[in-house]
Coordinates of C-alpha atoms in Angstrom, one line a residue:
Chain A
X46 CA -14.8 13.9 20.7
X47 CA -15.3 15.9 17.7
X48 CA -14.8 14.3 14.3
X49 CA -13.2 16.5 11.7
X50 CA -12.8 15.7 7.8
X51 CA -9.7 17.6 6.4
X52 CA -11.9 18.6 2.7
X53 CA -9.2 19.4 1.1
X54 CA -7.6 15.8 1.8
X55 CA -10.7 13.9 1.5
X56 CA -11.6 12.4 -2.0
X57 CA -14.3 10.5 -1.1
X58 CA -13.1 7.1 -1.2
X59 CA -16.1 6.0 0.9
X60 CA -13.8 3.3 3.0
X61 CA -14.8 5.3 6.7
X62 CA -18.1 5.0 5.3
X63 CA -18.1 0.9 4.9
X64 CA -16.4 0.5 8.8
X65 CA -18.4 3.3 10.1
X66 CA -22.2 3.7 8.2
X67 CA -23.8 5.5 10.9
X68 CA -20.9 8.2 11.1
X69 CA -20.0 8.6 7.4
X70 CA -22.0 8.8 4.3
X71 CA -21.1 9.3 0.9
X72 CA -23.4 11.2 -0.9
X73 CA -24.5 11.5 -4.6
X74 CA -22.4 14.3 -5.3
X75 CA -19.5 12.6 -4.3
X76 CA -19.0 14.4 -1.2
X77 CA -18.6 13.1 3.0
X78 CA -21.3 13.9 5.0
X79 CA -20.8 13.7 8.2
X80 CA -24.4 11.9 10.0
X81 CA -22.6 12.9 13.6
X82 CA -20.8 15.9 14.4
X83 CA -19.3 13.8 17.7
X84 CA -18.5 9.7 18.4
X85 CA -21.6 8.4 18.4
X86 CA -21.6 6.3 21.9
X87 CA -20.6 2.4 21.5
X88 CA -18.7 3.7 18.1
X89 CA -15.7 4.8 18.6
X90 CA -13.6 1.9 17.8
X91 CA -15.2 2.0 14.7
X92 CA -14.8 5.5 13.9
X93 CA -10.9 5.2 15.0
X94 CA -10.7 2.7 12.5
X95 CA -12.7 4.4 9.8
X96 CA -9.3 7.5 10.6
X97 CA -6.6 4.9 10.4
X98 CA -8.3 2.9 6.7
X99 CA -8.9 6.4 4.9
X100 CA -6.0 6.9 2.5
X101 CA -5.8 10.0 2.4
X102 CA -5.5 10.5 6.6
X103 CA -8.2 13.1 6.1
X104 CA -10.4 12.2 9.2
X105 CA -9.4 12.6 12.6
X106 CA -10.7 13.4 16.1
X107 CA -10.8 16.8 18.5
X108 CA -11.1 16.5 22.5
Chain B
X117 CA 7.6 -18.7 21.5
X118 CA 8.2 -18.6 25.0
X119 CA 9.0 -14.9 26.5
X120 CA 7.1 -11.8 24.8
X121 CA 8.8 -10.7 22.1
X122 CA 12.3 -8.8 22.2
X123 CA 12.7 -7.2 18.5
X124 CA 10.7 -6.9 15.3
X125 CA 12.0 -6.2 11.7
X126 CA 9.6 -5.6 8.9
X127 CA 11.0 -6.3 5.7
X128 CA 9.3 -3.8 3.1
X129 CA 8.8 0.1 3.9
X130 CA 5.7 0.7 1.6
X131 CA 2.2 1.0 3.2
X132 CA 1.9 -2.3 4.9
X133 CA 5.7 -2.1 5.9
X134 CA 4.7 1.5 7.2
X135 CA 1.5 0.4 9.1
X136 CA 3.3 -2.5 11.1
X137 CA 6.0 -0.1 12.2
X138 CA 3.4 2.3 13.5
X139 CA 0.8 -0.7 14.9
X140 CA 4.0 -2.0 16.9
X141 CA 4.6 1.2 18.6
X142 CA 0.7 1.5 19.0
X143 CA 0.1 -1.7 20.7
X144 CA 2.8 -0.5 23.1
X145 CA 5.7 -2.4 21.9
X146 CA 9.1 -0.5 23.5
X147 CA 12.0 -3.1 21.7
X148 CA 13.7 -2.2 18.9
X149 CA 11.7 -2.3 15.7
X150 CA 13.7 -2.5 12.4
X151 CA 12.3 -1.3 8.9
X152 CA 14.1 -2.6 5.9
X153 CA 13.3 -0.8 2.4
X154 CA 14.9 -1.7 -1.2
X155 CA 14.4 1.8 -2.2
X156 CA 16.3 4.8 -1.1
X157 CA 13.4 7.1 -0.1
X158 CA 11.4 6.8 2.9
X159 CA 8.0 5.8 3.2
X160 CA 5.3 7.0 0.1
X161 CA 1.6 6.2 -0.7
X162 CA 1.5 4.6 -4.3
X163 CA -2.1 5.4 -5.6
X164 CA -1.5 8.7 -6.2
X165 CA 1.6 8.3 -8.7
X166 CA -0.3 7.0 -11.3
X167 CA -3.3 9.9 -11.1
X168 CA -2.5 13.3 -9.3
X169 CA 1.1 13.0 -8.8
X170 CA 1.2 13.0 -13.0
X171 CA -0.8 16.0 -13.8
X172 CA 0.5 19.1 -14.9
X173 CA 1.9 21.8 -12.5
X174 CA 4.5 21.2 -9.5
X175 CA 3.8 17.6 -8.4
X176 CA 3.5 16.1 -5.0
X177 CA 5.3 13.9 -3.6
X178 CA 2.6 11.6 -1.2
X179 CA 5.2 11.1 1.2
X180 CA 4.0 9.6 3.7
X181 CA 5.4 10.6 7.3
X182 CA 9.6 12.9 7.7
X183 CA 12.0 11.1 8.8
X184 CA 12.1 12.9 12.1
X185 CA 8.7 10.9 12.9
X186 CA 9.4 7.8 11.9
X187 CA 13.0 7.7 13.8
X188 CA 12.7 9.8 16.6
X189 CA 9.0 9.9 17.3
X190 CA 8.5 6.4 16.6
X191 CA 11.9 5.4 17.3
X192 CA 12.7 3.2 14.1
X193 CA 15.9 1.7 13.1
X194 CA 14.8 2.4 9.6
X195 CA 17.2 0.8 6.8
X196 CA 16.6 2.0 2.9
X197 CA 18.4 1.6 0.0
X198 CA 19.2 -2.1 0.4
X199 CA 16.7 -4.7 -0.1
X200 CA 16.7 -8.0 2.3
X201 CA 18.4 -10.5 0.5
X202 CA 17.3 -13.9 2.6
X203 CA 15.2 -14.8 6.0
X204 CA 16.6 -17.4 8.3
X205 CA 13.7 -19.3 10.2
X206 CA 16.5 -21.5 11.8
X207 CA 18.1 -18.6 13.3
X208 CA 15.8 -16.0 12.8
X209 CA 17.6 -13.4 11.2
X210 CA 17.0 -11.2 7.5
X211 CA 20.3 -10.6 6.1
X212 CA 20.6 -6.9 4.3
X213 CA 23.5 -5.8 2.4
X214 CA 26.3 -7.6 5.1
X215 CA 24.1 -7.3 8.4
X216 CA 22.6 -10.2 9.5
X217 CA 19.4 -8.4 11.8
X218 CA 17.9 -10.8 14.1
X219 CA 14.0 -11.1 15.5
X220 CA 11.6 -12.8 17.4
X221 CA 9.4 -11.2 15.2
X222 CA 9.7 -10.2 11.2
X223 CA 6.7 -9.2 9.2
X224 CA 7.1 -10.0 5.4
X225 CA 6.2 -6.8 3.2
X226 CA 8.4 -7.2 0.2
X227 CA 5.0 -6.3 -2.2
X228 CA 5.1 -7.3 -5.1
X229 CA 7.4 -6.3 -8.5
X230 CA 6.0 -4.7 -12.2
X231 CA 5.9 -7.7 -15.1
X232 CA 7.8 -6.3 -17.8
X233 CA 8.5 -7.0 -21.6
X234 CA 11.0 -8.4 -23.6
X235 CA 12.9 -6.3 -25.9
X236 CA 13.0 -3.1 -23.7
X237 CA 16.1 -3.7 -21.7
X238 CA 18.4 -1.0 -22.6
X239 CA 15.9 1.1 -24.4
X240 CA 15.4 4.9 -23.3
X241 CA 11.6 5.7 -22.5
X242 CA 9.9 2.2 -21.7
X243 CA 8.9 2.4 -17.9
X244 CA 6.9 0.0 -15.4
X245 CA 5.1 2.5 -13.2
X246 CA 5.3 0.9 -9.3
X247 CA 8.3 3.6 -8.0
X248 CA 8.7 7.0 -7.1
X249 CA 11.5 6.9 -9.9
X250 CA 9.0 5.5 -12.1
X251 CA 6.8 8.3 -11.9
X252 CA 9.4 10.7 -12.1
X253 CA 10.2 9.4 -15.0
X254 CA 6.9 8.7 -16.8
X255 CA 5.8 12.7 -15.6
X256 CA 9.3 14.1 -17.4
X257 CA 8.2 12.3 -20.5
X258 CA 4.7 13.9 -20.1
X259 CA 6.5 16.9 -19.5
X260 CA 8.6 16.6 -22.4
X261 CA 5.3 16.1 -24.4
X262 CA 5.4 12.8 -24.8
X263 CA 3.1 10.4 -27.6
X264 CA 2.5 7.8 -25.1
X265 CA 1.7 4.0 -25.9
X266 CA 0.6 2.5 -22.9
X267 CA 1.1 -1.4 -22.7
X268 CA -1.9 -3.2 -20.8
X269 CA -5.7 -1.9 -20.5
X270 CA -5.5 -2.8 -16.8
X271 CA -6.2 -0.1 -14.1
X272 CA -2.1 1.4 -14.4
X273 CA -2.3 1.7 -17.6
X274 CA -5.8 3.4 -17.9
X275 CA -5.0 5.7 -15.4
X276 CA -1.1 6.9 -17.4
X277 CA -3.7 6.8 -20.5
X278 CA -6.1 9.4 -18.9
X279 CA -3.4 11.3 -17.4
X280 CA -1.9 11.4 -21.2
X281 CA -5.0 12.6 -22.3
X282 CA -5.6 15.6 -19.7
X283 CA -2.5 16.9 -20.8
X284 CA -4.1 16.5 -24.7
X285 CA -1.1 14.2 -25.4
X286 CA -1.7 11.5 -27.9
X287 CA -2.2 8.1 -26.4
X288 CA -2.4 4.3 -27.9
X289 CA -3.4 1.6 -25.2
X290 CA -2.6 -2.0 -26.8
X291 CA -4.6 -4.8 -24.8
X292 CA -3.8 -8.3 -25.4
X293 CA -7.0 -9.7 -24.7
X294 CA -10.2 -8.8 -26.4
X295 CA -12.0 -7.4 -23.5
X296 CA -9.9 -4.9 -21.0
X297 CA -10.0 -5.9 -17.4
X298 CA -11.6 -9.4 -18.3
X299 CA -10.6 -10.9 -15.1
X300 CA -10.7 -8.0 -12.4
X301 CA -14.4 -7.3 -13.3
X302 CA -15.5 -9.3 -15.8
X303 CA -16.8 -9.0 -19.6
X304 CA -19.9 -6.7 -19.5
X305 CA -17.6 -4.2 -17.3
X306 CA -14.9 -4.5 -19.4
X307 CA -17.0 -3.5 -22.2
X308 CA -17.9 -0.6 -20.3
X309 CA -14.4 0.5 -19.3
X310 CA -13.0 0.2 -22.7
X311 CA -15.7 2.6 -23.9
X312 CA -14.7 5.8 -21.5
X313 CA -11.2 5.7 -23.2
X314 CA -12.5 5.7 -26.6
X315 CA -15.1 8.4 -25.6
X316 CA -11.9 10.6 -24.2
X317 CA -9.9 10.4 -27.6
X318 CA -7.8 7.7 -26.3
X319 CA -6.8 5.0 -29.0
X320 CA -7.7 1.8 -27.3
X321 CA -6.1 -1.5 -29.5
X322 CA -7.8 -4.9 -28.0
X323 CA -6.5 -8.7 -29.1
X324 CA -3.1 -6.6 -30.1
X325 CA 0.2 -8.1 -28.7
X326 CA 3.3 -6.2 -28.7
X327 CA 6.1 -8.1 -30.5
X328 CA 8.7 -5.3 -30.6
X329 CA 10.6 -1.6 -29.4
X330 CA 12.6 -0.3 -32.1
X331 CA 15.3 2.8 -31.4
X332 CA 18.2 4.2 -31.4
X333 CA 19.2 4.1 -27.4
X334 CA 15.6 5.5 -27.1
X335 CA 12.5 3.7 -28.1
X336 CA 10.9 5.9 -31.3
X337 CA 8.2 3.1 -32.1
X338 CA 6.0 -0.2 -31.0
X339 CA 5.5 -2.9 -33.4
X340 CA 2.3 -4.7 -32.5
X341 CA 1.5 -8.6 -33.7
X342 CA -1.1 -7.3 -35.9
X343 CA 1.5 -6.3 -37.9
X344 CA 1.4 -2.3 -37.5
X345 CA 3.6 0.4 -35.4
X346 CA 2.8 3.0 -33.1
X347 CA 5.2 6.1 -32.6
X348 CA 6.3 6.6 -29.4
X349 CA 8.4 8.9 -27.1
X350 CA 7.5 7.1 -24.0
X351 CA 5.9 3.2 -23.5
X352 CA 4.6 2.9 -20.3
X353 CA 4.1 -1.5 -19.0
X354 CA 1.2 -2.3 -17.1
X355 CA 1.2 -6.0 -17.5
X356 CA 0.7 -6.8 -13.5
X357 CA 2.9 -7.9 -11.3
X358 CA 4.6 -10.5 -9.3
X359 CA 5.2 -11.0 -5.4
X360 CA 8.4 -9.6 -4.7
X361 CA 9.7 -13.7 -2.6
X362 CA 12.7 -14.2 -4.5
X363 CA 14.7 -13.3 -1.8
X364 CA 12.8 -16.0 0.5
X365 CA 14.3 -18.9 -1.5
X366 CA 15.2 -21.5 0.9
X367 CA 14.2 -19.6 4.1
X368 CA 11.4 -22.2 5.0
X369 CA 8.9 -19.9 4.2
X370 CA 6.1 -21.7 2.3
X371 CA 5.9 -19.8 -1.1
X372 CA 3.2 -20.1 -3.7
X373 CA 2.3 -17.1 -6.1
X374 CA 3.4 -15.2 -2.7
X375 CA 3.9 -15.5 0.9
X376 CA 1.6 -18.7 1.8
X377 CA -0.3 -17.5 5.2
X378 CA -3.2 -18.9 7.8
X379 CA -5.9 -16.6 8.8
X380 CA -3.9 -14.5 10.7
X381 CA -1.1 -13.8 8.2
X382 CA 1.2 -16.3 10.2
X383 CA 3.4 -18.1 7.5
X384 CA 4.2 -21.0 9.8
X385 CA 8.0 -19.7 10.7
X386 CA 8.0 -18.9 13.9
X387 CA 7.4 -15.5 14.7
X388 CA 6.7 -14.9 10.6
X389 CA 3.8 -13.0 8.8
X390 CA 3.0 -11.2 5.8
X391 CA 1.5 -8.1 5.0
X392 CA 0.5 -6.6 1.8
X393 CA 0.7 -7.8 -1.8
X394 CA 3.1 -10.5 -1.1
X395 CA 0.8 -12.2 1.6
X396 CA -1.4 -15.0 0.3
X397 CA -3.5 -15.5 3.6
X398 CA -6.9 -17.7 4.0
X399 CA -10.0 -14.9 3.9
X400 CA -12.4 -16.4 6.2
X401 CA -15.1 -13.7 5.2
X402 CA -14.9 -15.7 1.2
X403 CA -13.4 -18.9 2.5
X404 CA -10.7 -19.2 0.0
X405 CA -6.8 -18.1 -0.4
X406 CA -6.4 -14.9 -1.7
X407 CA -3.4 -12.2 -2.7
X408 CA -4.6 -8.4 -3.0
X409 CA -2.9 -5.9 -4.7
X410 CA -5.0 -3.3 -3.0
X411 CA -4.2 -0.3 -0.7
X412 CA -6.6 -0.8 1.9
X413 CA -5.7 -4.7 2.4
X414 CA -2.2 -3.8 2.7
X415 CA -2.7 -1.0 5.2
X416 CA -5.0 -3.3 7.6
X417 CA -3.2 -6.7 7.1
X418 CA 0.3 -4.6 8.1
X419 CA -1.2 -3.6 11.3
X420 CA -3.1 -7.0 12.0
X421 CA -0.4 -9.0 11.4
X422 CA 2.3 -7.0 13.9
X423 CA -1.0 -7.1 16.5
X424 CA -1.5 -11.2 16.0
X425 CA 2.7 -11.5 16.0
X426 CA 3.2 -9.5 19.0
X427 CA -0.1 -11.5 21.3
X428 CA -0.4 -14.8 18.7
X429 CA -2.9 -16.2 21.6
X430 CA -5.2 -13.9 21.3
X431 CA -4.9 -13.6 17.6
X432 CA -7.8 -12.5 15.2
X433 CA -8.2 -14.1 11.9
X434 CA -7.8 -11.0 9.1
X435 CA -11.0 -11.0 7.1
X436 CA -11.9 -8.5 4.1
X437 CA -14.4 -7.4 1.4
X438 CA -11.3 -6.7 -1.2
X439 CA -11.8 -2.8 -2.3
X440 CA -10.4 -1.2 -5.1
X441 CA -10.5 2.0 -7.3
X442 CA -9.1 3.6 -10.1
X443 CA -10.3 7.1 -11.6
X444 CA -10.4 7.5 -15.3
X445 CA -10.5 10.8 -17.1
X446 CA -13.2 12.2 -15.1
X447 CA -14.8 9.3 -13.8
X448 CA -14.2 7.1 -10.2
X449 CA -14.4 3.2 -10.9
X450 CA -14.6 1.6 -8.1
X451 CA -14.8 -2.3 -6.8
X452 CA -15.9 -4.4 -4.0
X453 CA -15.5 -8.2 -3.6
X454 CA -14.9 -10.7 -6.0
X455 CA -15.5 -10.6 -9.7
X456 CA -15.3 -14.6 -10.2
X457 CA -19.0 -14.7 -10.3
X458 CA -21.6 -17.1 -11.9
X459 CA -23.7 -14.4 -13.1
X460 CA -22.8 -10.3 -13.6
X461 CA -26.3 -8.6 -13.5
X462 CA -26.1 -4.6 -14.5
X463 CA -28.4 -2.8 -11.8
X464 CA -27.9 0.4 -13.0
X465 CA -27.0 1.8 -16.2
X466 CA -26.2 5.2 -17.0
X467 CA -23.5 4.3 -19.4
X468 CA -25.5 6.8 -22.1
X469 CA -25.4 10.0 -20.3
X470 CA -21.6 11.8 -19.4
X471 CA -21.1 11.4 -15.6
X472 CA -23.8 8.5 -15.6
X473 CA -23.7 6.2 -12.9
X474 CA -23.3 2.2 -13.7
X475 CA -24.1 -0.6 -11.2
X476 CA -22.9 -4.5 -11.7
X477 CA -23.3 -7.1 -9.4
X478 CA -22.0 -10.0 -9.2
X479 CA -23.5 -13.6 -8.2
X480 CA -21.9 -17.0 -6.5
X481 CA -23.9 -19.2 -5.8
X482 CA -26.9 -17.2 -3.8
X483 CA -24.5 -15.3 -2.6
X484 CA -23.8 -11.9 -3.4
X485 CA -20.1 -11.5 -3.9
X486 CA -19.2 -8.2 -5.6
X487 CA -20.6 -4.9 -6.6
X488 CA -18.9 -2.7 -9.0
X489 CA -19.6 0.7 -9.9
X490 CA -18.9 3.6 -11.9
X491 CA -19.5 6.9 -10.8
X492 CA -21.3 4.9 -7.8
X493 CA -19.4 6.7 -4.9
X494 CA -23.0 6.8 -2.9
X495 CA -23.9 3.0 -3.1
X496 CA -20.6 1.3 -3.6
X497 CA -19.8 0.8 0.4
X498 CA -23.6 0.4 0.7
X499 CA -22.5 -3.0 -1.3
X500 CA -19.7 -3.4 1.0
X501 CA -21.4 -3.7 4.1
X502 CA -23.7 -6.0 2.4
X503 CA -21.4 -8.5 1.2
X504 CA -19.8 -8.1 4.2
X505 CA -22.9 -9.4 5.8
X506 CA -23.1 -12.0 4.0
X507 CA -26.2 -11.3 2.2
X508 CA -28.0 -13.2 0.3
X509 CA -28.0 -12.9 -4.0
X510 CA -32.3 -12.0 -3.7
X511 CA -32.0 -9.8 -0.7
X512 CA -28.8 -7.6 -3.0
X513 CA -31.5 -7.3 -5.8
X514 CA -34.2 -6.1 -3.7
X515 CA -31.5 -3.7 -2.1
X516 CA -30.2 -2.7 -5.7
X517 CA -33.9 -2.0 -7.1
X518 CA -34.8 0.4 -3.8
X519 CA -32.0 2.6 -4.6
X520 CA -32.8 2.9 -8.2
X521 CA -36.2 3.9 -7.6
X522 CA -35.4 6.3 -4.8

C-alpha cells in the first residue's frame, strides 16, 4: 500500500508523526517528509491511525 | 445490556459526534444511527473558523462531509436545527423537539458554549467565535474594515487579532490577567506569546478588564476598567467556554464541569458515553480527570466512545497526550501535554530572530509532562512521543540538548 500526501491540504500539524514516527516526520522547514513510501510491515494500524488523525484529511492509502 | 445494541443516538453534530457515527459504521454496526445537531448546518470543522476562514478573499467553508455521504452512504438519520432538550437514562430516550428517540447506546458530544460578557445583549457587532454563523459575522465585519477589539488574549482571540492584522486593520486585545495564557502555557511562555502580538502591531493591554460597551444599537466603543475606552466596530469575546450540559439536568448522568466519565468514556448511565469538549474523563496517562477542548481528543474520543459502547467487554481506556496548535501571524504555536508544572524550562530560545524557534519543557515530579514550541514543528511531536512513553525529566533534558546541538 502506497502512502499518499495531498500537499495542498497538509499543514504539517504533525499528528501523523506522533502516531507513526517511523513513517512520518515534519522537517525543519515545516514540511512533512515520508520516511517510507509504502506501509512498512507491522505498521498498518499506526498508519491508519495517522490517516484518521489528520485534521486536514491530507493522507490516504493507494493499492 | 444483554443483547447487542440496536439503536445508536449521538447528540452533537460537530467533530466528536461525526467521528462517533463514522466509527459505528466502520465497526460494522448496521442498525439505526441518529445524529442530532443544534445548528442547521451540516457538520463542519472549527479550527479554520478563527484562522484561514477570516482571510481576505472568498472563504472556504470547512464542511466535513456532504449530506449525501452522511445520509446516503452512511445511512445516518440526521436531525439538524434543533438541540436535544433531555436525556432519560431510565427510559433510554433522547428528547428532540417533540420527539423522543429511543437508544441502546447514546454518545453525548454537545461540546462547549463560549462564555459571554454582560452588557452586550442587543448590541450588534459584539460576537463570540465558535460557530460557523459567528465566523460569518466576524468575517463580514473584517471585510467592512472594522476597528477590532478582542476581549481575551487566549488562542481564539489571538487568532482573530492575527486575522485582522493580516488585513492591516487596527486591533486592540484586552486581557484581564497580567500575562496572557498563564493557565494554558504558564508565565514565561505566556510572556513570549504576548511579544508576538506587540511585534505585529496589535495593541495588547494586559491586566485590564472590560467595564462596559457603548453604542446606539451597534457597538461603538469598549470602556475598560482602567478608565480608558477603545473605539470599535467589531468586538470578539474570547474568554473561554463552558461544557454544554444544561440539557442533561435530571438525566441521572453525573455532571462536574462536564459529563463525568471513566477511562473508557462511559458515564455510568447504561449505554451512555461522552466525547469531545463536554467529556471529563479519567486520562490514565496522567492519572487524573481531564476535560479538553482540543481537536485531536474530540476526534479520537468520538470514535473510541462508540467502539467501547458497542463492545463494553472489550472496552479500552482512552489515554492521550493533549495536543493543540494555534496560528498567530506567521507563527505556529504548538503545545503537547499538561501545563500544570512544578517547573518550566526554556530549552531553545530563538526569540531574538524572526521565525526563531522556542521550546519550553514542563516538569511534574521527575517526569516530562508538557512541551510548548513556537516555530518548532520538527520537534513538537518528538516531545509528544517522549511524554507518551512517560519519559523522565532528566532524559527529556538530554534529548533537548542533543536536538539543540544537532
